[in-house]
């Protein structure tokens, strides 16, 4: 597999050209670090979220979902520590006015002299100052200090403040989890690497509440299960590693934490964090509100704060990982190359291309009938223009796992040719069996 250094450039260009991801407000010159998902991108992102939801919620009796509002009571962020402590240190260059994160200077460059690090050029840097990453806005018609609300910087707090609601309404008992997917906002000082770090992004987080004595066991369980989720969805094991945090890296409330890291073309970076958050959040919210957020175990008659294991993943970062990992430029025998996304079939935005060999002699009618039949379950794409080889290649480039060709023989043998994206092998399948064929190969249950 060839992964040249310019993979990111090529991928960004493919994403734009084929309708995966566009810069936000592009006709106005774009808005830095904000991105819009196009028709193929939105399908891919939905499939990533669906694969996570299936794995974390639907297939588990001990996890339920929730969908909280983005705007929450401002006291939530005071209690969680975000108001006082969700900061990154920032330095400014007095000469060129560029702004940097003081803790990652070694990976940043001077915008005026890209061969130099900030401060190693002629510019003079300010002392680091703490910069709070939460976006502020105001609620209601009058803007004053009482109307300040924040766009949530993580989805987790919505889960903690609803802990009691879920326990009381769903009769959940530790060990159990509450999962959420949704937008989060961070006014990052530096945004970078396409959708890897942006100011508006989506997260998928799950808080798993456990009896304190079981915390270590569940931490290991979720750390390993989350790693396996990526490899089961086809991510290359050589590019994926688990890194346990050293004690000096841990957040003050966290007992242990591991990052799942991926080797992007721009280096090893955090993809997902799995943390033992102890009982910090529930304790703090209980103290701040005066509500008893302990769990009452009616068997042991014990009342206690469960400890929490949290796997936290960014949807956009996961989507980027699947795209980067799937991207390939393959040398074919004839000496030409094809660009192909080896996406897991359950993630692929289009599951099958439907190609009548010619635009006449009844083949388009048969193809459209098949398209109608498949569309009720699968996102398929009908294409009758151009040579068949070119139609295959266009679908390879967007990761479509199957190409279905309706040819002259179809009229007599009631069968089609299905070509598989990765091996390019072809097989003949009866027309009335195509739906079953796809069911067996592309549904999320495969993951
Ligand atoms: P980083 O060190 O990269 O800033 P973090 O440790 O602050 O990340 P968490 O607060 O643990 O991140 O958030 C959980 C996950 O949310 C991250 O692992 C990442 O996948 C995603 N995430 C966090 N910040 C961003 C962002 N600005 N853009 C896209 N995804 C993000």
Tab-separated table of C-alpha atoms and ligand atoms in Angstrom:
chain	number	residue	atom	x	y	z
A	1	UNK	CA	0.000	0.000	0.000
A	2	UNK	CA	1.540	3.322	-0.945
A	3	UNK	CA	1.154	6.113	1.602
A	4	UNK	CA	3.165	9.004	0.260
A	5	UNK	CA	3.678	12.054	2.442
A	6	UNK	CA	1.225	13.984	0.361
A	7	UNK	CA	-1.631	11.655	1.382
A	8	UNK	CA	-3.375	14.432	3.314
A	9	UNK	CA	-3.287	16.797	0.350
A	10	UNK	CA	-4.616	14.107	-1.925
A	11	UNK	CA	-7.298	13.104	0.528
A	12	UNK	CA	-8.462	16.686	1.101
A	13	UNK	CA	-8.655	17.138	-2.648
A	14	UNK	CA	-10.561	13.859	-3.121
A	15	UNK	CA	-12.964	14.826	-0.326
A	16	UNK	CA	-13.714	18.144	-2.049
A	17	UNK	CA	-13.861	16.752	-5.596
A	18	UNK	CA	-16.163	13.849	-4.757
A	19	UNK	CA	-18.443	15.597	-2.280
A	20	UNK	CA	-17.249	14.281	1.063
A	21	UNK	CA	-16.135	17.474	2.817
A	22	UNK	CA	-16.159	21.159	1.793
A	23	UNK	CA	-14.774	24.221	3.607
A	24	UNK	CA	-17.651	25.961	5.417
A	25	UNK	CA	-19.128	29.091	3.752
A	26	UNK	CA	-16.740	28.553	0.879
A	27	UNK	CA	-18.303	31.091	-1.495
A	28	UNK	CA	-17.545	33.738	1.152
A	29	UNK	CA	-13.921	32.651	1.370
A	30	UNK	CA	-14.474	29.947	3.986
A	31	UNK	CA	-14.545	30.075	7.794
A	32	UNK	CA	-11.314	28.810	9.246
A	33	UNK	CA	-11.530	25.368	10.827
A	34	UNK	CA	-15.215	24.853	10.029
A	35	UNK	CA	-16.227	22.142	7.576
A	36	UNK	CA	-19.371	21.018	5.782
A	37	UNK	CA	-20.033	17.370	4.998
A	38	UNK	CA	-21.261	16.882	1.429
A	39	UNK	CA	-23.567	14.142	0.121
A	40	UNK	CA	-21.002	11.340	0.443
A	41	UNK	CA	-19.426	12.720	3.626
A	42	UNK	CA	-22.717	12.854	5.454
A	43	UNK	CA	-23.408	9.202	4.594
A	44	UNK	CA	-19.944	8.182	5.786
A	45	UNK	CA	-20.287	10.146	9.025
A	46	UNK	CA	-23.749	8.708	9.703
A	47	UNK	CA	-22.365	5.213	9.162
A	48	UNK	CA	-19.499	5.855	11.601
A	49	UNK	CA	-21.996	7.074	14.202
A	50	UNK	CA	-24.303	4.147	13.516
A	51	UNK	CA	-21.463	1.618	13.877
A	52	UNK	CA	-20.578	3.183	17.251
A	53	UNK	CA	-24.213	3.289	18.405
A	54	UNK	CA	-24.745	-0.350	17.455
A	55	UNK	CA	-21.585	-1.410	19.257
A	56	UNK	CA	-22.014	0.746	22.373
A	57	UNK	CA	-25.777	0.875	22.871
A	58	UNK	CA	-28.030	-1.338	20.749
A	59	UNK	CA	-26.173	-4.577	21.242
A	60	UNK	CA	-25.759	-4.115	24.976
A	61	UNK	CA	-28.450	-4.571	27.594
A	62	UNK	CA	-26.376	-2.520	30.049
A	63	UNK	CA	-26.093	0.728	28.054
A	64	UNK	CA	-28.822	3.238	27.178
A	65	UNK	CA	-28.691	6.391	25.063
A	66	UNK	CA	-29.486	10.034	25.725
A	67	UNK	CA	-29.574	13.245	23.695
A	68	UNK	CA	-29.050	16.384	25.786
A	69	UNK	CA	-29.257	20.029	24.743
A	70	UNK	CA	-26.089	21.848	23.753
A	71	UNK	CA	-26.911	24.824	25.979
A	72	UNK	CA	-26.944	23.871	29.638
A	73	UNK	CA	-27.280	25.747	32.912
A	74	UNK	CA	-24.049	27.778	33.242
A	75	UNK	CA	-23.536	26.412	36.769
A	76	UNK	CA	-22.897	22.985	35.215
A	77	UNK	CA	-19.604	24.308	33.807
A	78	UNK	CA	-18.676	25.984	37.060
A	79	UNK	CA	-19.197	22.692	38.901
A	80	UNK	CA	-17.438	20.525	36.348
A	81	UNK	CA	-14.371	22.757	36.550
A	82	UNK	CA	-14.538	23.877	32.918
A	83	UNK	CA	-15.106	27.539	33.737
A	84	UNK	CA	-11.994	27.755	35.876
A	85	UNK	CA	-9.811	25.123	34.306
A	86	UNK	CA	-10.683	24.333	30.683
A	87	UNK	CA	-7.782	26.408	29.452
A	88	UNK	CA	-4.907	26.127	27.078
A	89	UNK	CA	-1.832	28.337	27.482
A	90	UNK	CA	-1.540	30.809	24.625
A	91	UNK	CA	1.319	32.985	23.425
A	92	UNK	CA	1.256	35.738	20.819
A	93	UNK	CA	3.999	36.875	18.508
A	94	UNK	CA	4.361	40.626	19.016
A	95	UNK	CA	5.805	41.005	15.534
A	96	UNK	CA	3.491	39.051	13.229
A	97	UNK	CA	0.510	38.776	15.662
A	98	UNK	CA	0.259	34.997	15.155
A	99	UNK	CA	-1.123	33.005	18.080
A	100	UNK	CA	0.259	29.683	19.347
A	101	UNK	CA	-0.469	27.040	21.971
A	102	UNK	CA	2.402	27.343	24.426
A	103	UNK	CA	2.358	23.611	25.250
A	104	UNK	CA	2.817	22.434	21.651
A	105	UNK	CA	5.416	24.916	20.371
A	106	UNK	CA	7.666	22.108	19.121
A	107	UNK	CA	5.084	21.136	16.487
A	108	UNK	CA	4.261	24.688	15.357
A	109	UNK	CA	6.002	26.930	12.851
A	110	UNK	CA	6.304	30.659	12.332
A	111	UNK	CA	3.718	31.621	9.666
A	112	UNK	CA	6.142	34.158	8.193
A	113	UNK	CA	9.201	31.864	8.239
A	114	UNK	CA	7.908	28.273	8.062
A	115	UNK	CA	11.423	26.819	8.465
A	116	UNK	CA	11.570	28.296	12.023
A	117	UNK	CA	9.716	27.603	15.251
A	118	UNK	CA	7.725	30.456	16.829
A	119	UNK	CA	10.153	32.700	18.688
A	120	UNK	CA	13.176	31.280	16.835
A	121	UNK	CA	12.451	33.788	14.065
A	122	UNK	CA	12.875	37.539	14.639
A	123	UNK	CA	9.541	37.704	16.475
A	124	UNK	CA	9.228	38.362	20.194
A	125	UNK	CA	6.726	36.175	22.077
A	126	UNK	CA	4.467	37.256	24.945
A	127	UNK	CA	4.420	35.340	28.232
A	128	UNK	CA	1.928	32.419	28.143
A	129	UNK	CA	-1.606	33.361	29.261
A	130	UNK	CA	-4.447	30.993	30.037
A	131	UNK	CA	-7.195	31.017	27.446
A	132	UNK	CA	-10.592	29.436	28.200
A	133	UNK	CA	-11.750	27.241	25.351
A	134	UNK	CA	-15.493	27.558	25.951
A	135	UNK	CA	-17.620	29.528	23.482
A	136	UNK	CA	-19.828	32.049	25.243
A	137	UNK	CA	-23.149	33.351	24.040
A	138	UNK	CA	-26.170	34.918	25.682
A	139	UNK	CA	-29.661	33.610	26.143
A	140	UNK	CA	-32.699	35.835	25.637
A	141	UNK	CA	-33.039	39.393	24.336
A	142	UNK	CA	-30.910	41.154	26.956
A	143	UNK	CA	-27.176	40.628	26.955
A	144	UNK	CA	-25.727	40.899	30.433
A	145	UNK	CA	-23.797	38.781	32.906
A	146	UNK	CA	-26.993	36.930	33.912
A	147	UNK	CA	-27.722	35.854	30.355
A	148	UNK	CA	-24.352	34.187	29.673
A	149	UNK	CA	-24.531	30.567	28.530
A	150	UNK	CA	-21.887	28.337	26.974
A	151	UNK	CA	-21.848	25.998	24.014
A	152	UNK	CA	-20.947	22.661	25.585
A	153	UNK	CA	-17.269	21.722	25.202
A	154	UNK	CA	-18.045	18.022	25.800
A	155	UNK	CA	-21.159	15.854	25.834
A	156	UNK	CA	-20.264	14.076	29.088
A	157	UNK	CA	-21.743	16.631	31.514
A	158	UNK	CA	-25.219	16.198	30.014
A	159	UNK	CA	-24.945	12.545	30.997
A	160	UNK	CA	-23.846	13.258	34.587
A	161	UNK	CA	-26.642	15.723	35.267
A	162	UNK	CA	-29.166	13.159	33.987
A	163	UNK	CA	-27.739	10.235	35.957
A	164	UNK	CA	-30.615	10.208	38.447
A	165	UNK	CA	-33.266	10.607	35.726
A	166	UNK	CA	-31.965	7.543	33.929
A	167	UNK	CA	-31.595	5.436	37.077
A	168	UNK	CA	-35.117	6.318	38.202
A	169	UNK	CA	-36.867	5.917	34.845
A	170	UNK	CA	-35.027	2.953	33.345
A	171	UNK	CA	-34.230	1.066	36.554
A	172	UNK	CA	-30.574	0.829	35.562
A	173	UNK	CA	-28.182	-0.556	38.162
A	174	UNK	CA	-24.362	-0.305	38.129
A	175	UNK	CA	-22.542	-1.522	36.166
A	176	UNK	CA	-24.399	0.336	33.390
A	177	UNK	CA	-23.680	3.043	30.854
A	178	UNK	CA	-25.277	6.121	29.301
A	179	UNK	CA	-24.116	7.047	25.814
A	180	UNK	CA	-24.470	10.221	23.794
A	181	UNK	CA	-23.527	11.534	20.373
A	182	UNK	CA	-23.642	15.215	19.519
A	183	UNK	CA	-21.957	18.499	18.721
A	184	UNK	CA	-19.332	20.027	20.993
A	185	UNK	CA	-17.553	23.333	20.628
A	186	UNK	CA	-14.064	24.396	21.659
A	187	UNK	CA	-12.508	27.708	20.798
A	188	UNK	CA	-9.202	25.988	20.008
A	189	UNK	CA	-6.218	28.344	19.798
A	190	UNK	CA	-4.796	26.360	16.918
A	191	UNK	CA	-6.910	24.291	14.547
A	192	UNK	CA	-5.100	21.846	12.333
A	193	UNK	CA	-5.033	19.020	9.856
A	194	UNK	CA	-8.364	19.229	8.074
A	195	UNK	CA	-11.142	17.818	10.301
A	196	UNK	CA	-8.683	16.486	12.943
A	197	UNK	CA	-9.026	19.542	15.193
A	198	UNK	CA	-11.770	22.055	14.609
A	199	UNK	CA	-13.826	24.420	16.736
A	200	UNK	CA	-17.166	22.775	16.053
A	201	UNK	CA	-17.117	18.988	16.057
A	202	UNK	CA	-19.110	15.961	17.117
A	203	UNK	CA	-18.364	13.593	19.957
A	204	UNK	CA	-19.468	10.106	20.915
A	205	UNK	CA	-19.075	9.571	24.640
A	206	UNK	CA	-20.232	6.942	27.066
A	207	UNK	CA	-20.155	7.165	30.855
A	208	UNK	CA	-20.115	3.686	32.381
A	209	UNK	CA	-21.130	3.757	36.056
A	210	UNK	CA	-19.660	0.967	38.167
A	211	UNK	CA	-19.341	-0.078	41.826
A	212	UNK	CA	-15.978	1.434	42.915
A	213	UNK	CA	-14.393	-1.983	43.482
A	214	UNK	CA	-15.048	-2.927	39.838
A	215	UNK	CA	-13.556	0.213	38.283
A	216	UNK	CA	-10.181	-1.272	37.311
A	217	UNK	CA	-11.782	-4.284	35.676
A	218	UNK	CA	-14.184	-2.151	33.598
A	219	UNK	CA	-11.462	0.311	32.663
A	220	UNK	CA	-9.482	-2.533	31.087
A	221	UNK	CA	-12.614	-3.934	29.469
A	222	UNK	CA	-13.556	-0.658	27.745
A	223	UNK	CA	-9.989	0.224	26.783
A	224	UNK	CA	-9.615	-3.100	24.978
A	225	UNK	CA	-13.148	-3.084	23.525
A	226	UNK	CA	-12.642	0.375	22.049
A	227	UNK	CA	-9.344	-0.634	20.448
A	228	UNK	CA	-11.013	-3.704	18.940
A	229	UNK	CA	-13.842	-1.554	17.520
A	230	UNK	CA	-11.380	0.158	15.196
A	231	UNK	CA	-9.597	-2.994	14.097
A	232	UNK	CA	-12.917	-4.815	13.551
A	233	UNK	CA	-13.832	-1.962	11.216
A	234	UNK	CA	-10.676	-2.614	9.239
A	235	UNK	CA	-8.207	-0.076	10.664
A	236	UNK	CA	-4.629	-1.249	10.180
A	237	UNK	CA	-3.259	-2.577	13.518
A	238	UNK	CA	0.243	-1.318	12.686
A	239	UNK	CA	-1.088	2.241	12.679
A	240	UNK	CA	-3.071	1.957	15.879
A	241	UNK	CA	-1.673	1.835	19.400
A	242	UNK	CA	-2.825	2.121	22.984
A	243	UNK	CA	-0.870	4.511	25.143
A	244	UNK	CA	-1.389	4.585	28.910
A	245	UNK	CA	-0.923	8.056	30.382
A	246	UNK	CA	1.904	8.653	32.843
A	247	UNK	CA	0.707	9.847	36.241
A	248	UNK	CA	1.856	13.438	35.519
A	249	UNK	CA	-0.351	13.554	32.393
A	250	UNK	CA	-3.553	12.611	34.212
A	251	UNK	CA	-6.342	15.129	34.773
A	252	UNK	CA	-6.724	15.823	38.519
A	253	UNK	CA	-9.972	13.812	38.703
A	254	UNK	CA	-8.740	10.885	36.673
A	255	UNK	CA	-7.252	7.710	38.145
A	256	UNK	CA	-6.012	6.263	34.879
A	257	UNK	CA	-6.368	7.091	31.244
A	258	UNK	CA	-5.309	5.560	27.937
A	259	UNK	CA	-5.304	7.107	24.490
A	260	UNK	CA	-5.949	5.147	21.357
A	261	UNK	CA	-3.532	6.755	18.927
A	262	UNK	CA	-3.375	6.533	15.156
A	263	UNK	CA	-0.383	7.216	12.969
A	264	UNK	CA	-1.713	9.933	10.669
A	265	UNK	CA	0.486	11.264	7.841
A	266	UNK	CA	1.196	14.137	10.300
A	267	UNK	CA	2.302	11.793	13.109
A	268	UNK	CA	0.903	9.717	15.990
A	269	UNK	CA	-2.106	11.540	17.453
A	270	UNK	CA	-4.865	10.889	19.951
A	271	UNK	CA	-7.951	9.426	18.403
A	272	UNK	CA	-9.918	8.423	21.491
A	273	UNK	CA	-9.419	8.654	25.247
A	274	UNK	CA	-10.566	6.060	27.792
A	275	UNK	CA	-10.492	7.395	31.348
A	276	UNK	CA	-11.378	6.328	34.850
A	277	UNK	CA	-13.035	9.568	36.044
A	278	UNK	CA	-13.690	8.125	39.523
A	279	UNK	CA	-16.743	9.640	41.261
A	280	UNK	CA	-15.500	13.197	40.698
A	281	UNK	CA	-18.351	14.474	38.510
A	282	UNK	CA	-21.279	12.954	40.410
A	283	UNK	CA	-19.808	14.108	43.730
A	284	UNK	CA	-19.336	17.667	42.472
A	285	UNK	CA	-22.835	17.924	40.985
A	286	UNK	CA	-24.324	16.501	44.176
A	287	UNK	CA	-22.477	19.059	46.289
A	288	UNK	CA	-23.426	21.957	44.000
A	289	UNK	CA	-27.130	21.115	43.748
A	290	UNK	CA	-27.787	19.530	47.128
A	291	UNK	CA	-29.309	16.529	45.310
A	292	UNK	CA	-28.411	13.061	46.442
A	293	UNK	CA	-26.830	11.542	43.351
A	294	UNK	CA	-25.691	8.376	45.070
A	295	UNK	CA	-27.005	5.046	43.868
A	296	UNK	CA	-29.037	3.024	46.347
A	297	UNK	CA	-28.429	-0.705	46.026
A	298	UNK	CA	-31.567	-2.308	47.403
A	299	UNK	CA	-29.875	-5.676	47.834
A	300	UNK	CA	-26.868	-4.593	49.877
A	301	UNK	CA	-28.794	-1.530	51.259
A	302	UNK	CA	-25.716	0.484	50.430
A	303	UNK	CA	-25.790	4.060	49.072
A	304	UNK	CA	-22.729	5.051	47.064
A	305	UNK	CA	-21.348	7.208	44.274
A	306	UNK	CA	-20.532	4.926	41.333
A	307	UNK	CA	-17.164	5.376	39.663
A	308	UNK	CA	-17.130	6.199	35.981
A	309	UNK	CA	-15.243	4.752	33.029
A	310	UNK	CA	-15.459	7.023	30.008
A	311	UNK	CA	-14.570	6.200	26.398
A	312	UNK	CA	-14.633	9.556	24.518
A	313	UNK	CA	-14.207	9.758	20.759
A	314	UNK	CA	-14.573	12.524	18.180
A	315	UNK	CA	-16.816	11.618	15.235
A	316	UNK	CA	-14.845	13.771	12.822
A	317	UNK	CA	-11.508	12.437	14.045
A	318	UNK	CA	-12.787	8.872	13.662
A	319	UNK	CA	-14.097	9.699	10.181
A	320	UNK	CA	-10.705	11.136	9.224
A	321	UNK	CA	-8.992	8.011	10.548
A	322	UNK	CA	-11.197	5.710	8.476
A	323	UNK	CA	-10.574	7.868	5.383
A	324	UNK	CA	-6.796	8.101	5.832
A	325	UNK	CA	-6.505	4.416	6.631
A	326	UNK	CA	-8.635	3.419	3.624
A	327	UNK	CA	-6.858	5.651	1.108
A	328	UNK	CA	-4.726	3.751	-1.349
A	329	UNK	CA	-3.107	4.249	-4.722
A	330	UNK	CA	-2.780	0.807	-6.230
A	331	UNK	CA	-0.418	-0.096	-9.037
A	332	UNK	CA	-2.358	-2.337	-11.401
A	333	UNK	CA	-0.780	-4.924	-13.683
A	334	UNK	CA	-1.054	-2.845	-16.830
A	335	UNK	CA	1.074	-0.162	-15.206
A	336	UNK	CA	-1.763	2.179	-14.426
A	337	UNK	CA	-2.861	3.096	-10.925
A	338	UNK	CA	-6.254	3.253	-9.325
A	339	UNK	CA	-7.228	5.339	-6.325
A	340	UNK	CA	-9.337	3.296	-3.981
A	341	UNK	CA	-10.828	3.748	-0.525
A	342	UNK	CA	-10.801	0.354	1.193
A	343	UNK	CA	-13.568	1.412	3.578
A	344	UNK	CA	-15.264	-1.311	5.596
A	345	UNK	CA	-18.511	-2.067	3.691
A	346	UNK	CA	-20.648	-1.019	6.661
A	347	UNK	CA	-18.997	2.438	6.596
A	348	UNK	CA	-18.960	2.964	2.823
A	349	UNK	CA	-21.280	5.840	1.821
A	350	UNK	CA	-22.544	3.962	-1.249
A	351	UNK	CA	-22.968	0.214	-0.910
A	352	UNK	CA	-23.254	-0.669	-4.587
A	353	UNK	CA	-22.976	0.947	-8.005
A	354	UNK	CA	-25.602	-0.238	-10.502
A	355	UNK	CA	-24.393	-0.243	-14.080
A	356	UNK	CA	-26.372	-1.209	-17.177
A	357	UNK	CA	-23.726	-2.184	-19.732
A	358	UNK	CA	-25.402	-0.034	-22.407
A	359	UNK	CA	-28.090	2.650	-22.347
A	360	UNK	CA	-30.499	0.680	-24.544
A	361	UNK	CA	-32.114	-2.676	-25.287
A	362	UNK	CA	-33.979	-2.808	-22.000
A	363	UNK	CA	-30.883	-2.908	-19.769
A	364	UNK	CA	-31.563	0.486	-18.054
A	365	UNK	CA	-35.106	-0.722	-17.170
A	366	UNK	CA	-33.777	-3.870	-15.482
A	367	UNK	CA	-31.128	-1.793	-13.706
A	368	UNK	CA	-33.669	0.779	-12.459
A	369	UNK	CA	-35.923	-1.997	-11.143
A	370	UNK	CA	-32.982	-3.419	-9.209
A	371	UNK	CA	-32.092	0.064	-7.967
A	372	UNK	CA	-35.654	0.547	-6.631
A	373	UNK	CA	-35.563	-2.815	-4.911
A	374	UNK	CA	-32.191	-2.202	-3.239
A	375	UNK	CA	-32.770	1.448	-2.323
A	376	UNK	CA	-35.236	0.508	0.425
A	377	UNK	CA	-32.313	-0.942	2.379
A	378	UNK	CA	-29.076	0.330	0.870
A	379	UNK	CA	-27.673	3.558	-0.482
A	380	UNK	CA	-26.984	2.600	-4.099
A	381	UNK	CA	-25.878	4.653	-7.077
A	382	UNK	CA	-27.141	4.257	-10.640
A	383	UNK	CA	-24.687	5.137	-13.397
A	384	UNK	CA	-25.122	4.430	-17.090
A	385	UNK	CA	-22.568	6.802	-18.586
A	386	UNK	CA	-19.112	5.965	-19.924
A	387	UNK	CA	-17.087	2.801	-20.249
A	388	UNK	CA	-17.753	0.197	-17.554
A	389	UNK	CA	-14.119	0.267	-16.385
A	390	UNK	CA	-14.326	3.986	-15.742
A	391	UNK	CA	-17.576	3.569	-13.836
A	392	UNK	CA	-15.903	0.981	-11.586
A	393	UNK	CA	-12.967	3.295	-10.961
A	394	UNK	CA	-15.188	6.226	-10.010
A	395	UNK	CA	-16.831	4.047	-7.379
A	396	UNK	CA	-13.482	2.613	-6.175
A	397	UNK	CA	-12.366	6.157	-5.444
A	398	UNK	CA	-15.300	6.744	-3.059
A	399	UNK	CA	-15.081	3.309	-1.448
A	400	UNK	CA	-18.159	1.603	-2.950
A	401	UNK	CA	-17.617	-2.081	-2.118
A	402	UNK	CA	-19.692	-3.600	-4.943
A	403	UNK	CA	-20.350	-2.877	-8.616
A	404	UNK	CA	-23.371	-4.596	-10.161
A	405	UNK	CA	-23.412	-4.879	-13.944
A	406	UNK	CA	-26.518	-5.686	-15.942
A	407	UNK	CA	-25.469	-7.063	-19.327
A	408	UNK	CA	-27.104	-8.690	-22.350
A	409	UNK	CA	-27.058	-12.132	-20.700
A	410	UNK	CA	-29.130	-10.748	-17.816
A	411	UNK	CA	-32.173	-10.817	-20.095
A	412	UNK	CA	-31.856	-14.552	-20.550
A	413	UNK	CA	-30.215	-15.859	-17.372
A	414	UNK	CA	-31.799	-13.357	-14.934
A	415	UNK	CA	-28.387	-12.842	-13.297
A	416	UNK	CA	-25.921	-9.954	-12.900
A	417	UNK	CA	-22.172	-9.651	-12.474
A	418	UNK	CA	-21.037	-8.377	-9.072
A	419	UNK	CA	-17.522	-6.991	-8.897
A	420	UNK	CA	-15.859	-6.677	-5.514
A	421	UNK	CA	-13.900	-3.449	-4.951
A	422	UNK	CA	-10.760	-4.725	-3.195
A	423	UNK	CA	-10.054	-7.966	-5.072
A	424	UNK	CA	-11.784	-6.782	-8.290
A	425	UNK	CA	-13.044	-10.398	-8.525
A	426	UNK	CA	-16.327	-10.862	-10.345
A	427	UNK	CA	-19.095	-13.364	-9.763
A	428	UNK	CA	-22.475	-14.053	-11.296
A	429	UNK	CA	-25.409	-13.657	-8.898
A	430	UNK	CA	-29.122	-14.263	-9.599
A	431	UNK	CA	-31.076	-10.989	-9.875
A	432	UNK	CA	-33.489	-12.038	-7.128
A	433	UNK	CA	-30.573	-12.832	-4.794
A	434	UNK	CA	-28.732	-9.493	-5.037
A	435	UNK	CA	-30.452	-8.007	-1.979
A	436	UNK	CA	-29.555	-11.019	0.153
A	437	UNK	CA	-26.008	-10.915	-1.186
A	438	UNK	CA	-25.631	-7.291	-0.007
A	439	UNK	CA	-27.353	-8.002	3.325
A	440	UNK	CA	-24.740	-10.620	4.070
A	441	UNK	CA	-21.845	-8.327	3.260
A	442	UNK	CA	-22.568	-4.729	4.115
A	443	UNK	CA	-24.834	-4.475	7.139
A	444	UNK	CA	-23.349	-2.962	10.327
A	445	UNK	CA	-23.756	-6.356	12.046
A	446	UNK	CA	-20.715	-7.381	10.030
A	447	UNK	CA	-18.572	-4.997	12.050
B	1	LIG	P1	-6.676	16.874	22.263
B	1	LIG	O1	-5.569	16.507	23.238
B	1	LIG	O2	-6.481	16.351	20.877
B	1	LIG	O3	-7.062	18.330	22.314
B	1	LIG	P2	-8.497	16.125	24.314
B	1	LIG	O4	-7.675	15.194	25.132
B	1	LIG	O5	-8.718	17.519	24.765
B	1	LIG	O6	-7.972	16.117	22.787
B	1	LIG	P3	-11.007	15.022	25.018
B	1	LIG	O7	-11.445	16.171	25.809
B	1	LIG	O8	-10.602	13.773	25.717
B	1	LIG	O9	-9.885	15.458	24.005
B	1	LIG	O10	-12.143	14.694	23.935
B	1	LIG	C1	-12.443	13.395	23.513
B	1	LIG	C2	-12.273	13.241	22.026
B	1	LIG	O11	-12.963	14.275	21.312
B	1	LIG	C3	-10.822	13.345	21.534
B	1	LIG	O12	-10.146	12.130	21.687
B	1	LIG	C4	-11.034	13.682	20.072
B	1	LIG	O13	-11.329	12.498	19.309
B	1	LIG	C5	-12.275	14.561	20.102
B	1	LIG	N1	-11.902	15.986	20.056
B	1	LIG	C6	-11.506	16.763	21.087
B	1	LIG	N2	-11.263	18.027	20.669
B	1	LIG	C7	-11.516	18.048	19.332
B	1	LIG	C8	-11.458	19.058	18.325
B	1	LIG	N3	-11.115	20.314	18.611
B	1	LIG	N4	-11.786	18.723	17.051
B	1	LIG	C9	-12.161	17.441	16.739
B	1	LIG	N5	-12.240	16.455	17.661
B	1	LIG	C10	-11.924	16.734	18.933
